[in-house]
mmCIF file of C-alpha atoms in Angstrom:
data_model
loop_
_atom_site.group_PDB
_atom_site.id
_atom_site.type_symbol
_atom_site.label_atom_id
_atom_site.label_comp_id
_atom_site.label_asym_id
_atom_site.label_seq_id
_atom_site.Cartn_x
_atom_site.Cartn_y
_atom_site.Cartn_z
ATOM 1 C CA UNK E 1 11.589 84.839 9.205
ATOM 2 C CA UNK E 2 14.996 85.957 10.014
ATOM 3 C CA UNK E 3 17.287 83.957 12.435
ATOM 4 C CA UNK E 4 16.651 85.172 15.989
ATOM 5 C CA UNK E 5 19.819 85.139 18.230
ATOM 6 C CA UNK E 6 20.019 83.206 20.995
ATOM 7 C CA UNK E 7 19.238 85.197 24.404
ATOM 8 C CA UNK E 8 21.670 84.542 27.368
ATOM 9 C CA UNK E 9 19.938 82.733 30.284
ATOM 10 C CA UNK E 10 20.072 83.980 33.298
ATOM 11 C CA UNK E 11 22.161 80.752 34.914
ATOM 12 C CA UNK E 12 24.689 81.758 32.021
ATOM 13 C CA UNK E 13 25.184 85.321 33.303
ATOM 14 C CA UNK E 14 25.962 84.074 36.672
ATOM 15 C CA UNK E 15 28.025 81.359 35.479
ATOM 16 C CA UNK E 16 30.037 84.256 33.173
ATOM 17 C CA UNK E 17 30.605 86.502 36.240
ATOM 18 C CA UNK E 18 31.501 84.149 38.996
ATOM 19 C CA UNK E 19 33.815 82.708 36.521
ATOM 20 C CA UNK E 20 35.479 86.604 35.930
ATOM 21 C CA UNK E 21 35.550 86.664 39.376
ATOM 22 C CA UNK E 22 37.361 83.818 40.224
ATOM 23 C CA UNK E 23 39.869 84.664 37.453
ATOM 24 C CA UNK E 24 40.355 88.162 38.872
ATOM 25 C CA UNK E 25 40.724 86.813 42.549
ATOM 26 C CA UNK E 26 43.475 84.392 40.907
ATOM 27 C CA UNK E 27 44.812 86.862 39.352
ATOM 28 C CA UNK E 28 45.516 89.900 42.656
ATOM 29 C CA UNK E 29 46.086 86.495 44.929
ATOM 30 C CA UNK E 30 48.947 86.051 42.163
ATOM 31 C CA UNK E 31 49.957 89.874 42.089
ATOM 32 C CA UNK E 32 49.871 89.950 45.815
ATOM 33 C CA UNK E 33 52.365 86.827 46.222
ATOM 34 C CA UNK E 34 54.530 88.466 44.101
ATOM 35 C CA UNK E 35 54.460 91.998 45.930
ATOM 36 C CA UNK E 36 55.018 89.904 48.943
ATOM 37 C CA UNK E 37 58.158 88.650 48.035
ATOM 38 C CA UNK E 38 59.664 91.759 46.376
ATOM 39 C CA UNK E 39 58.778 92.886 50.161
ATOM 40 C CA UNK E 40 60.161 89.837 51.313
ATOM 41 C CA UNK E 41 63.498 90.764 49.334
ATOM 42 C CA UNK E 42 63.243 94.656 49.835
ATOM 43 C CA UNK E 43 63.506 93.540 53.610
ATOM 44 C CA UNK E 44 66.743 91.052 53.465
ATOM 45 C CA UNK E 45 68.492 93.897 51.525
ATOM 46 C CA UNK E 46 67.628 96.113 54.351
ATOM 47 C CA UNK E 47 68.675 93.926 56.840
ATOM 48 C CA UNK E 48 72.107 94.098 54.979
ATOM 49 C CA UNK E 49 72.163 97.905 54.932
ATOM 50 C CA UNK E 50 70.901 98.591 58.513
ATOM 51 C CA UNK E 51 73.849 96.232 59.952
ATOM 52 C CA UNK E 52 76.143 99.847 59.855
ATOM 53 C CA UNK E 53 78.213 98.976 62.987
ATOM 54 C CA UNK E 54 78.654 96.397 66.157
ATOM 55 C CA UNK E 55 78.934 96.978 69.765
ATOM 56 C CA UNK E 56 82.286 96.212 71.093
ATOM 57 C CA UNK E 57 82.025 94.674 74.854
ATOM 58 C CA UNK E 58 85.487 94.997 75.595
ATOM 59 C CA UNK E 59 87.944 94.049 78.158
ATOM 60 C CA UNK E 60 85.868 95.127 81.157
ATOM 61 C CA UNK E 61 82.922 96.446 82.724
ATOM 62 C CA UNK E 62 83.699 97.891 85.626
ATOM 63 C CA UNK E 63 84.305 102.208 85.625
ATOM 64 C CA UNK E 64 87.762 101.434 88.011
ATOM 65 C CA UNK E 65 89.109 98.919 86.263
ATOM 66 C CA UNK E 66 88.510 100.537 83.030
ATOM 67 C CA UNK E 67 90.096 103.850 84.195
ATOM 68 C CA UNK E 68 93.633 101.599 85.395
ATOM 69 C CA UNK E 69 93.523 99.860 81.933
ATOM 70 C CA UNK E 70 92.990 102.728 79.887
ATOM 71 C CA UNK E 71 96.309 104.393 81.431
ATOM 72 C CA UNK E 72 98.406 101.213 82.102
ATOM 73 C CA UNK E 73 97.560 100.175 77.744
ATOM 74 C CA UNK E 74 98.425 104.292 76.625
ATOM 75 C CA UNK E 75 101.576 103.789 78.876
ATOM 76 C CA UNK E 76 102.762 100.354 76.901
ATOM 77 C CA UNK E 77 101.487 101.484 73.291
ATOM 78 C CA UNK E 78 103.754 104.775 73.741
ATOM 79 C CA UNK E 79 106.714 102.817 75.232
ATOM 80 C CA UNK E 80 106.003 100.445 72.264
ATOM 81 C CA UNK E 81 106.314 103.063 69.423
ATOM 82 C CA UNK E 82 108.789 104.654 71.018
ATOM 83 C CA UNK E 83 111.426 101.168 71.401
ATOM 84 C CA UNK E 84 110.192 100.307 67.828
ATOM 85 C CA UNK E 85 111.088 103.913 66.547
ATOM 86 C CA UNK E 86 114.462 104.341 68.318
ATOM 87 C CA UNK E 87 115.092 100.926 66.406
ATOM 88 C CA UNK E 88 114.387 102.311 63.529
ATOM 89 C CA UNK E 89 116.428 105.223 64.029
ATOM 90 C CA UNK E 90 119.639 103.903 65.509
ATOM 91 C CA UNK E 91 119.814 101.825 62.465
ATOM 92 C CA UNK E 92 119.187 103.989 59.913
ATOM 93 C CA UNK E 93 121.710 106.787 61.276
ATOM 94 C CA UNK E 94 124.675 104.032 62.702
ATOM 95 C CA UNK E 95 126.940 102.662 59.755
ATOM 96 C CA UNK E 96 127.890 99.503 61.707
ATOM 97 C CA UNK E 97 124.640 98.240 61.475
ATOM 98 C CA UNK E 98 123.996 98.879 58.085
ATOM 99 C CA UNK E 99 123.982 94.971 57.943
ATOM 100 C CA UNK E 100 121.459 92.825 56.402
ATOM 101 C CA UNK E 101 120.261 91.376 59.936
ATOM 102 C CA UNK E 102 119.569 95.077 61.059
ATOM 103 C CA UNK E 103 117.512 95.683 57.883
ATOM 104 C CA UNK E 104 115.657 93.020 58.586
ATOM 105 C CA UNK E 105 115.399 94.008 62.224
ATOM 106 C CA UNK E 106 114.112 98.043 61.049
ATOM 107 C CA UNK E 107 111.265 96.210 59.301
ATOM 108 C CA UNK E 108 110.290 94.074 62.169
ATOM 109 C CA UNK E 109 110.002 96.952 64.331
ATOM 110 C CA UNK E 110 108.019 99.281 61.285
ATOM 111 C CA UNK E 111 105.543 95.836 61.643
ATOM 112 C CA UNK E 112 105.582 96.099 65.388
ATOM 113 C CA UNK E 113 104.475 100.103 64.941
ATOM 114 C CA UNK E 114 101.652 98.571 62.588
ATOM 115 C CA UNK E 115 100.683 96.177 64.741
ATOM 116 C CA UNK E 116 100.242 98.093 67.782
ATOM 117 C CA UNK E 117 98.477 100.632 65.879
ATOM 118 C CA UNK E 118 95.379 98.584 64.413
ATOM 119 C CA UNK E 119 93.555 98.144 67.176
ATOM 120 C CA UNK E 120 95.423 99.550 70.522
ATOM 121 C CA UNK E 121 93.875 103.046 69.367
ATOM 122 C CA UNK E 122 90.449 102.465 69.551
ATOM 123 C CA UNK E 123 90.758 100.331 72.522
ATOM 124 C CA UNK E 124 92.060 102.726 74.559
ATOM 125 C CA UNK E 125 89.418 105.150 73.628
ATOM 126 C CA UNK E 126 86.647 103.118 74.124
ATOM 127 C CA UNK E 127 87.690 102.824 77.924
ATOM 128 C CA UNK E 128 86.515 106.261 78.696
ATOM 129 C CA UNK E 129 82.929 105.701 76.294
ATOM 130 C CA UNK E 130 79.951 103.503 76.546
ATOM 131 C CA UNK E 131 79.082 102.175 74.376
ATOM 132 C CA UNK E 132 81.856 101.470 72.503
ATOM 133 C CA UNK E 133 80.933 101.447 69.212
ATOM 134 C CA UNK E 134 82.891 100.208 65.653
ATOM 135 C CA UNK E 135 81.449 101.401 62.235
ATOM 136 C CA UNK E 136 81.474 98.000 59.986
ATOM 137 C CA UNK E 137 83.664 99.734 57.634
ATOM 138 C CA UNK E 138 85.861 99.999 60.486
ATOM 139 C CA UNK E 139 85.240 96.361 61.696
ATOM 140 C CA UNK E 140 86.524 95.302 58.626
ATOM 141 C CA UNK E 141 89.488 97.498 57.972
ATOM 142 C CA UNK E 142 90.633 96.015 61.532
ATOM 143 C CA UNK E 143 89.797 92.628 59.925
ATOM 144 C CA UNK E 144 91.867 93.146 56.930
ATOM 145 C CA UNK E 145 94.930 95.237 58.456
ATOM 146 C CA UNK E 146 95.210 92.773 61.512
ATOM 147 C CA UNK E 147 95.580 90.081 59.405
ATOM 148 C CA UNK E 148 97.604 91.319 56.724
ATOM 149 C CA UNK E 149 100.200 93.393 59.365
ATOM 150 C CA UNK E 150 100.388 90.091 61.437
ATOM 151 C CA UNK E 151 101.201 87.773 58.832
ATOM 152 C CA UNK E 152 103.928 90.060 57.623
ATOM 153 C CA UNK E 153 105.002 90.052 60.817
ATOM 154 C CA UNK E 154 105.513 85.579 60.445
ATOM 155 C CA UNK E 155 106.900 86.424 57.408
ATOM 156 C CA UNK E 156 109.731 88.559 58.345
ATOM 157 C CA UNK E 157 110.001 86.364 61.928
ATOM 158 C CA UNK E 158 110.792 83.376 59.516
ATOM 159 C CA UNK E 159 113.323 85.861 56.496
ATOM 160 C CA UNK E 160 115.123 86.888 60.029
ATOM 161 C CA UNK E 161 115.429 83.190 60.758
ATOM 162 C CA UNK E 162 116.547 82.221 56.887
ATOM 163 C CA UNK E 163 119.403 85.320 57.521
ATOM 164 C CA UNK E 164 120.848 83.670 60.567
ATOM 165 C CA UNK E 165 120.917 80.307 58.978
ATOM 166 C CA UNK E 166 122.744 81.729 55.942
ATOM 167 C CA UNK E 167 125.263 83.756 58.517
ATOM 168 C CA UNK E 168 126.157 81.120 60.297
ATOM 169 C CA UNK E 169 125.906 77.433 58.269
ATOM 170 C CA UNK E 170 127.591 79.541 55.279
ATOM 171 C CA UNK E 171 129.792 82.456 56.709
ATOM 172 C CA UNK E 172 132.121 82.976 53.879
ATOM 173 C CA UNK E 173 129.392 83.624 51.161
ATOM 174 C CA UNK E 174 126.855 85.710 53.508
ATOM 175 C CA UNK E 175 127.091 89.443 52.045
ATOM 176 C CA UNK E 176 126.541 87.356 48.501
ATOM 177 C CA UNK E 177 123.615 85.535 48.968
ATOM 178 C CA UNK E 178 122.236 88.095 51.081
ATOM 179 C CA UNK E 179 123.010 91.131 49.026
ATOM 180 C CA UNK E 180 120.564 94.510 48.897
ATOM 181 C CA UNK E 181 118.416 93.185 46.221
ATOM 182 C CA UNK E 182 117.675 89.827 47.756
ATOM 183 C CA UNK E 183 116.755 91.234 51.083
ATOM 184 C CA UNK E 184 114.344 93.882 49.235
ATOM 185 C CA UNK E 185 112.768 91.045 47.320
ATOM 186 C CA UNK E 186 112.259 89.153 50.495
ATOM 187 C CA UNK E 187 110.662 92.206 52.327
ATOM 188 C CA UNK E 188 108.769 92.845 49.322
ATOM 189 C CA UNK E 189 107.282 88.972 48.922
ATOM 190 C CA UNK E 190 106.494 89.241 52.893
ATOM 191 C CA UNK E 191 103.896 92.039 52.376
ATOM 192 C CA UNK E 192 102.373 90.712 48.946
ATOM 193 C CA UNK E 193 101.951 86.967 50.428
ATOM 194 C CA UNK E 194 99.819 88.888 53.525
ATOM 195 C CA UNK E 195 98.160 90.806 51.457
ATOM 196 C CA UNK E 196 97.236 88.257 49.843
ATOM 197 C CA UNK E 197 96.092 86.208 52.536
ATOM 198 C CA UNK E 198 93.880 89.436 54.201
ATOM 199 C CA UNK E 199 91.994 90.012 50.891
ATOM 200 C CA UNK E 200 91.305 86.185 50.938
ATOM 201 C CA UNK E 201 90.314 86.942 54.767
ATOM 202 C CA UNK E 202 87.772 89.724 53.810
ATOM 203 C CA UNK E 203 86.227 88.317 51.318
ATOM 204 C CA UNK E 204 84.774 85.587 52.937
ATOM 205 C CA UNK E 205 83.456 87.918 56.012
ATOM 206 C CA UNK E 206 82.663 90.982 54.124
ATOM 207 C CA UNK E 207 79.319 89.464 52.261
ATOM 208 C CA UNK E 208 77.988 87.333 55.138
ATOM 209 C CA UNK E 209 74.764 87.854 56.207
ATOM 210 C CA UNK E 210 74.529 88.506 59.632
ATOM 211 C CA UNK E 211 71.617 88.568 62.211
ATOM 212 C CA UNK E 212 70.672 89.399 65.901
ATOM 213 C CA UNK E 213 72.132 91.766 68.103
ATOM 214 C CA UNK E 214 75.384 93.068 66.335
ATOM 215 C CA UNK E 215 77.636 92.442 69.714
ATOM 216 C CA UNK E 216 81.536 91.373 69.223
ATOM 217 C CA UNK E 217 82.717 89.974 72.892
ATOM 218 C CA UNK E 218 86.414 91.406 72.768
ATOM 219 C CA UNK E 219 87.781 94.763 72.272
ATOM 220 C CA UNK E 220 88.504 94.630 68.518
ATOM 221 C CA UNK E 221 86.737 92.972 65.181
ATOM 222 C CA UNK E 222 88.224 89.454 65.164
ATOM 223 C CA UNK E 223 86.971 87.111 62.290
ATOM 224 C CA UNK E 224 86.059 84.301 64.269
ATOM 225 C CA UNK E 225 83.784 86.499 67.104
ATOM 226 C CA UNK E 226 82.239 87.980 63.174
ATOM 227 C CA UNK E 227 81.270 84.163 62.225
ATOM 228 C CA UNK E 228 79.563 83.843 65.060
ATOM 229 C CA UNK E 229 76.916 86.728 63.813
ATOM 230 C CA UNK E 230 76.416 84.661 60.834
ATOM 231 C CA UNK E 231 72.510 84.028 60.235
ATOM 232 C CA UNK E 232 73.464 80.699 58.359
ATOM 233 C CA UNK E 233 75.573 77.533 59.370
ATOM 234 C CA UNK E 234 78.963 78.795 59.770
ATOM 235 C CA UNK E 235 80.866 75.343 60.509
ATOM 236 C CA UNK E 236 82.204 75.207 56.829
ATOM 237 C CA UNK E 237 83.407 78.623 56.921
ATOM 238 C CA UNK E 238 84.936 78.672 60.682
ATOM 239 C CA UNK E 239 86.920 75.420 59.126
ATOM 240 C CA UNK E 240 88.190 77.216 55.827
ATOM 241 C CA UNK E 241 89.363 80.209 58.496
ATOM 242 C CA UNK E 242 91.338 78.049 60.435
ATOM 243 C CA UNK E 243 92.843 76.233 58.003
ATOM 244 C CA UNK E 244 93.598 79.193 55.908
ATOM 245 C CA UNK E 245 95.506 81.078 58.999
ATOM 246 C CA UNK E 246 96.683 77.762 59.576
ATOM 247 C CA UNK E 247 97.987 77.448 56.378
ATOM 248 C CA UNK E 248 100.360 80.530 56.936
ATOM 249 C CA UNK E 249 100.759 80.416 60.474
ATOM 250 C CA UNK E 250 101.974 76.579 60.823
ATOM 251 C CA UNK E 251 103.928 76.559 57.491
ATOM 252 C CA UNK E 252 105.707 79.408 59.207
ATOM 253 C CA UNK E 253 106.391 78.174 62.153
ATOM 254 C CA UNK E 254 108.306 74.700 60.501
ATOM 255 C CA UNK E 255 110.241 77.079 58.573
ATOM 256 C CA UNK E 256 111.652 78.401 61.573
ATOM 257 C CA UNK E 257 111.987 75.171 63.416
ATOM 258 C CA UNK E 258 113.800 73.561 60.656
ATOM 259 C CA UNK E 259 116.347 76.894 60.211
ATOM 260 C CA UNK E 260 116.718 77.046 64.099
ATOM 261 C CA UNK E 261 117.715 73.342 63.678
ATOM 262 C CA UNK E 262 120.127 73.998 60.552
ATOM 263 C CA UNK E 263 121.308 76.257 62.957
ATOM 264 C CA UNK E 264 121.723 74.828 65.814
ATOM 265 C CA UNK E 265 123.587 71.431 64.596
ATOM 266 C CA UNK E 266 126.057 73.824 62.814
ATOM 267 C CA UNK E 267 126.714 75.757 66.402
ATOM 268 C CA UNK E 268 127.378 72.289 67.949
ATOM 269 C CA UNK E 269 130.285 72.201 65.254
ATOM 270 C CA UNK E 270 131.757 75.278 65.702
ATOM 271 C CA UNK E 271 134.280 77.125 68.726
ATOM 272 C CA UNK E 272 132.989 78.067 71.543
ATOM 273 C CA UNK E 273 133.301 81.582 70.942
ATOM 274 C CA UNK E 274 131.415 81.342 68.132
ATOM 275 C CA UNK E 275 129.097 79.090 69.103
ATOM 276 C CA UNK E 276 128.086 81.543 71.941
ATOM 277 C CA UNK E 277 127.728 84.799 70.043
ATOM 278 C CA UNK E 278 125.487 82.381 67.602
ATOM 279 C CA UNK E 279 123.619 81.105 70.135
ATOM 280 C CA UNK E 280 122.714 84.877 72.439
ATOM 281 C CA UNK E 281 121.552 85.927 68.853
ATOM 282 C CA UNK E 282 119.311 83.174 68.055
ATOM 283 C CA UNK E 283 117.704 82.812 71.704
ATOM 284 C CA UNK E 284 116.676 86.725 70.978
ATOM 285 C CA UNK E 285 115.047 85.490 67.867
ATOM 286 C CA UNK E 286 113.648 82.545 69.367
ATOM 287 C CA UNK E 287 112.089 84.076 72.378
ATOM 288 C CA UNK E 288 110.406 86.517 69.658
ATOM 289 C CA UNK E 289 109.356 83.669 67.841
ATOM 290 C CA UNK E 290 107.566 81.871 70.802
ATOM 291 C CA UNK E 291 105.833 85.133 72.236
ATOM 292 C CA UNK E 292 104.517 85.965 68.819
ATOM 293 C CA UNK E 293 103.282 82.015 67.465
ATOM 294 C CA UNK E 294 101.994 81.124 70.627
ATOM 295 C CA UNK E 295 99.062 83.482 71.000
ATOM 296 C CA UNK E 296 98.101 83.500 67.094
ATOM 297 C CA UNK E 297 98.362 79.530 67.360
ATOM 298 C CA UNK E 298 95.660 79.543 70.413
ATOM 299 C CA UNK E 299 93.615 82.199 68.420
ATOM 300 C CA UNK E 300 93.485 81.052 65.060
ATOM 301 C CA UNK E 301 95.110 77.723 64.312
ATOM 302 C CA UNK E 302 93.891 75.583 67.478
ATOM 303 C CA UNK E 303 90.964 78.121 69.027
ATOM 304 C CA UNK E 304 90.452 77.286 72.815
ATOM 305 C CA UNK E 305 87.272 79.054 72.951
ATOM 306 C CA UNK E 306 87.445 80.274 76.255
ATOM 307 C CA UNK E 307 86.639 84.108 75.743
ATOM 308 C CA UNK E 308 89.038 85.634 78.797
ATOM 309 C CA UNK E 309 91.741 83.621 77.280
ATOM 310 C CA UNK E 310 91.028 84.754 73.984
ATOM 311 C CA UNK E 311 90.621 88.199 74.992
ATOM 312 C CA UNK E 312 94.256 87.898 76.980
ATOM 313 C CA UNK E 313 96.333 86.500 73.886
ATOM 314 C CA UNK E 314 94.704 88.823 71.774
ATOM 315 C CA UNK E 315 96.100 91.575 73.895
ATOM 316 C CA UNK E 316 99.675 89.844 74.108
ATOM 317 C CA UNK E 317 100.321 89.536 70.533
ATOM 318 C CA UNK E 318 98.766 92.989 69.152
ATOM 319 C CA UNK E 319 100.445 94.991 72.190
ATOM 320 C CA UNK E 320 102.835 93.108 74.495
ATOM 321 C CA UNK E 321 104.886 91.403 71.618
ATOM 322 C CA UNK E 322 105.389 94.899 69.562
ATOM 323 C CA UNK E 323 106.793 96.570 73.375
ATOM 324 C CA UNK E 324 109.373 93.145 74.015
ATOM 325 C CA UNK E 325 110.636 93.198 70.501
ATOM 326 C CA UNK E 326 112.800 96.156 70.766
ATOM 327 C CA UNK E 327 113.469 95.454 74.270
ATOM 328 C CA UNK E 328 114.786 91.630 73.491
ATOM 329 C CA UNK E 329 116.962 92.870 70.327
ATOM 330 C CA UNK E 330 118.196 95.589 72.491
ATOM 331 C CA UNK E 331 119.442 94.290 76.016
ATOM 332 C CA UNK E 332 120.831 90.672 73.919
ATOM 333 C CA UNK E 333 122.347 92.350 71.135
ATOM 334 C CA UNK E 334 126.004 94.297 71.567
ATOM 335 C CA UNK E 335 126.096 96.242 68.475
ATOM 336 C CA UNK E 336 122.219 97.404 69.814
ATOM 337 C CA UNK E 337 123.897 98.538 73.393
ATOM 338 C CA UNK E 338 126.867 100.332 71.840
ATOM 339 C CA UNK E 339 124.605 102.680 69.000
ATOM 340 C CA UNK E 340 122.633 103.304 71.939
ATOM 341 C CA UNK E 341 125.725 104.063 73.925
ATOM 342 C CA UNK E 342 126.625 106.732 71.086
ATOM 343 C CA UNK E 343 123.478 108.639 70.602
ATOM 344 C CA UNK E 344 123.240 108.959 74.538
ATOM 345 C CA UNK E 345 126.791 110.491 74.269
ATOM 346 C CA UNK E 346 125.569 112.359 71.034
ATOM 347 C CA UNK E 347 122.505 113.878 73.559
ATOM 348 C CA UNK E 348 124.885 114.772 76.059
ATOM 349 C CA UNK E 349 127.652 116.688 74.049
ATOM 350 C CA UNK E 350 125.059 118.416 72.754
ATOM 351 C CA UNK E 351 122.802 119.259 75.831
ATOM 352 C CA UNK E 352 126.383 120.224 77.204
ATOM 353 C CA UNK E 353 127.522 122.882 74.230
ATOM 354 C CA UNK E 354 124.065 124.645 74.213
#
């Protein structure tokens, strides 16, 4: 007789299919975990695409007061372009102040038209809309072009303070060390150390991952009030912002104490003629100093955290410092008075031939 084959029991046919089963239950458990977090992941790039834009909760709430802020900010941001751009002008078109001081000066007020102009715009729109509304490709162009305009605006605060100090601690060789190439290169170095310091800015806001309702408590995209959005511990990062603006902002600042002091001893030295005509030019410089560093210390360097205050400094040093520049450098400065004297005279000999 041939070999008969074994026949499977019945116990082994179960035993075959409730182990299949349990394999293929394994198995879509598996597939479905896996699904799950491709979901999972599908989601938290969504969440990264939906945040398109933040609510801005401005200055104020109330319809009145809105209305009297939106025309007393147009008012100062066209008085402020204005003084900056008459700057400009009278120094470009009057030969005695073809000087290096005064090309200085024309670049501090082309910063001051920057300034003004990255977030006064949109503020004083948003007065007359609710709700006021900021694309985050616009949140972070204000981001990057506040910081980068407002550090060139240290920058040339401090190259103003470095002229002075060469004018008057070393007079006879002035127009050498301070010739048309040095000044450009220092002008030039001013806006690539900013930029710099912006990109490094961005970069550390531009990927966070933010969460929850998409609300900014001030009028414009501020890096600090964009932390606070931040799904994950931001303590690490808020301390690498302040000490990077700190980082430009105090280094800054003992530049110009230590030139102001330079100066100051070498005034103490001199006639009193002199002395007087040094020291009307530096108090100009000085009072732009303090109205400029005081507010971006408060902000950014040593934050208060008190959100009206915040909101108020904010204001001072984006809008109220670009209108007194040109007003300070103006009513203390005689060479300032007498262009203006001329091109009022220029106005009126011509109003008077047409």
């Amino acid at each position: 007789m041939g070999s008969c084959s074994k026949r499977p029991s019945l116990d082994d046919n179960v035993l075959t299919s409730s182990h299949q089963m349990g394999e293929n239950m394994i198995l879509k458990k598996n597939m479905s975990l896996v699904a799950s977090e491709d979901t999972l992941n599908k989601m938290e790039g969504g969440n990264q695409s939906v945040i398109s834009e933040f609510v801005l909760l401005g200055l104020a709430h109330s319809q009145n007061l809105q209305l009297f802020l939106f025309m007393m900010f147009l008012t100062i941001y066209v008085l402020a372009l204005s003084g900056n751009s008459i700057v400009m002008f009278l120094i470009a078109t009057d030969h005695n102040l073809h000087s290096p001081m005064y090309f200085f000066l024309a670049n501090l007020s082309f910063v001051d038209m920057w300034l003004s102009s990255v977030t006064t715009p949109k503020m004083i729109a948003d007065f007359l809309r609710e709700p006021k509304i900021i694309s985050f490709a616009g949140c972070m162009c204000q981001v990057f072009f506040d910081h980068c305009v407002g550090a060139v605006e240290m920058m040339m605060l401090v190259v103003m303070a470095y002229d002075r100090y060469v004018a008057i601690c070393k007079p006879l060789h002035y127009f050498t060390i301070m010739n048309l190439k040095r000044c450009t290169a220092l002008v030039l170095t001013s806006w690539t150390i900013s930029f710099v310091h912006a990109m490094s800015q961005l970069l550390a806001v531009v990927h966070l991952p933010l969460c929850g309702h998409m609300e900014i408590d001030s009028f414009f995209c501020d890096i600090p009030l964009i932390i606070k959005l931040s799904c994950t511990d931001y303590h690490d990062l808020d301390i690498y912002m302040n000490a990077n603006c700190g980082v430009v902002v105090v280094s800054c600042f003992i530049l110009l104490l230590i030139s102001y002091t330079y100066i100051l001893i070498t005034v103490r030295q001199s006639s009193k003629s002199g002395a007087s005509k040094a020291l009307s030019t530096c108090s100009a410089h000085i009072t732009v100093v303090m109205i400029f560093f005081v507010p971006c210390i408060f902000i950014y360097v040593w934050p208060l955290n008190i959100i009206w205050l915040d909101k108020f400094l904010a204001v001072f040093y984006t809008l109220i410092a670009p209108l007194l520049n040109p007003a300070i450098y103006t009513l203390r400065n005689k060479e300032m008075k007498n262009a203006i004297k001329k091109l009022k005279n220029y106005f009126r000999k011509h109003k008077e031939n047409t």
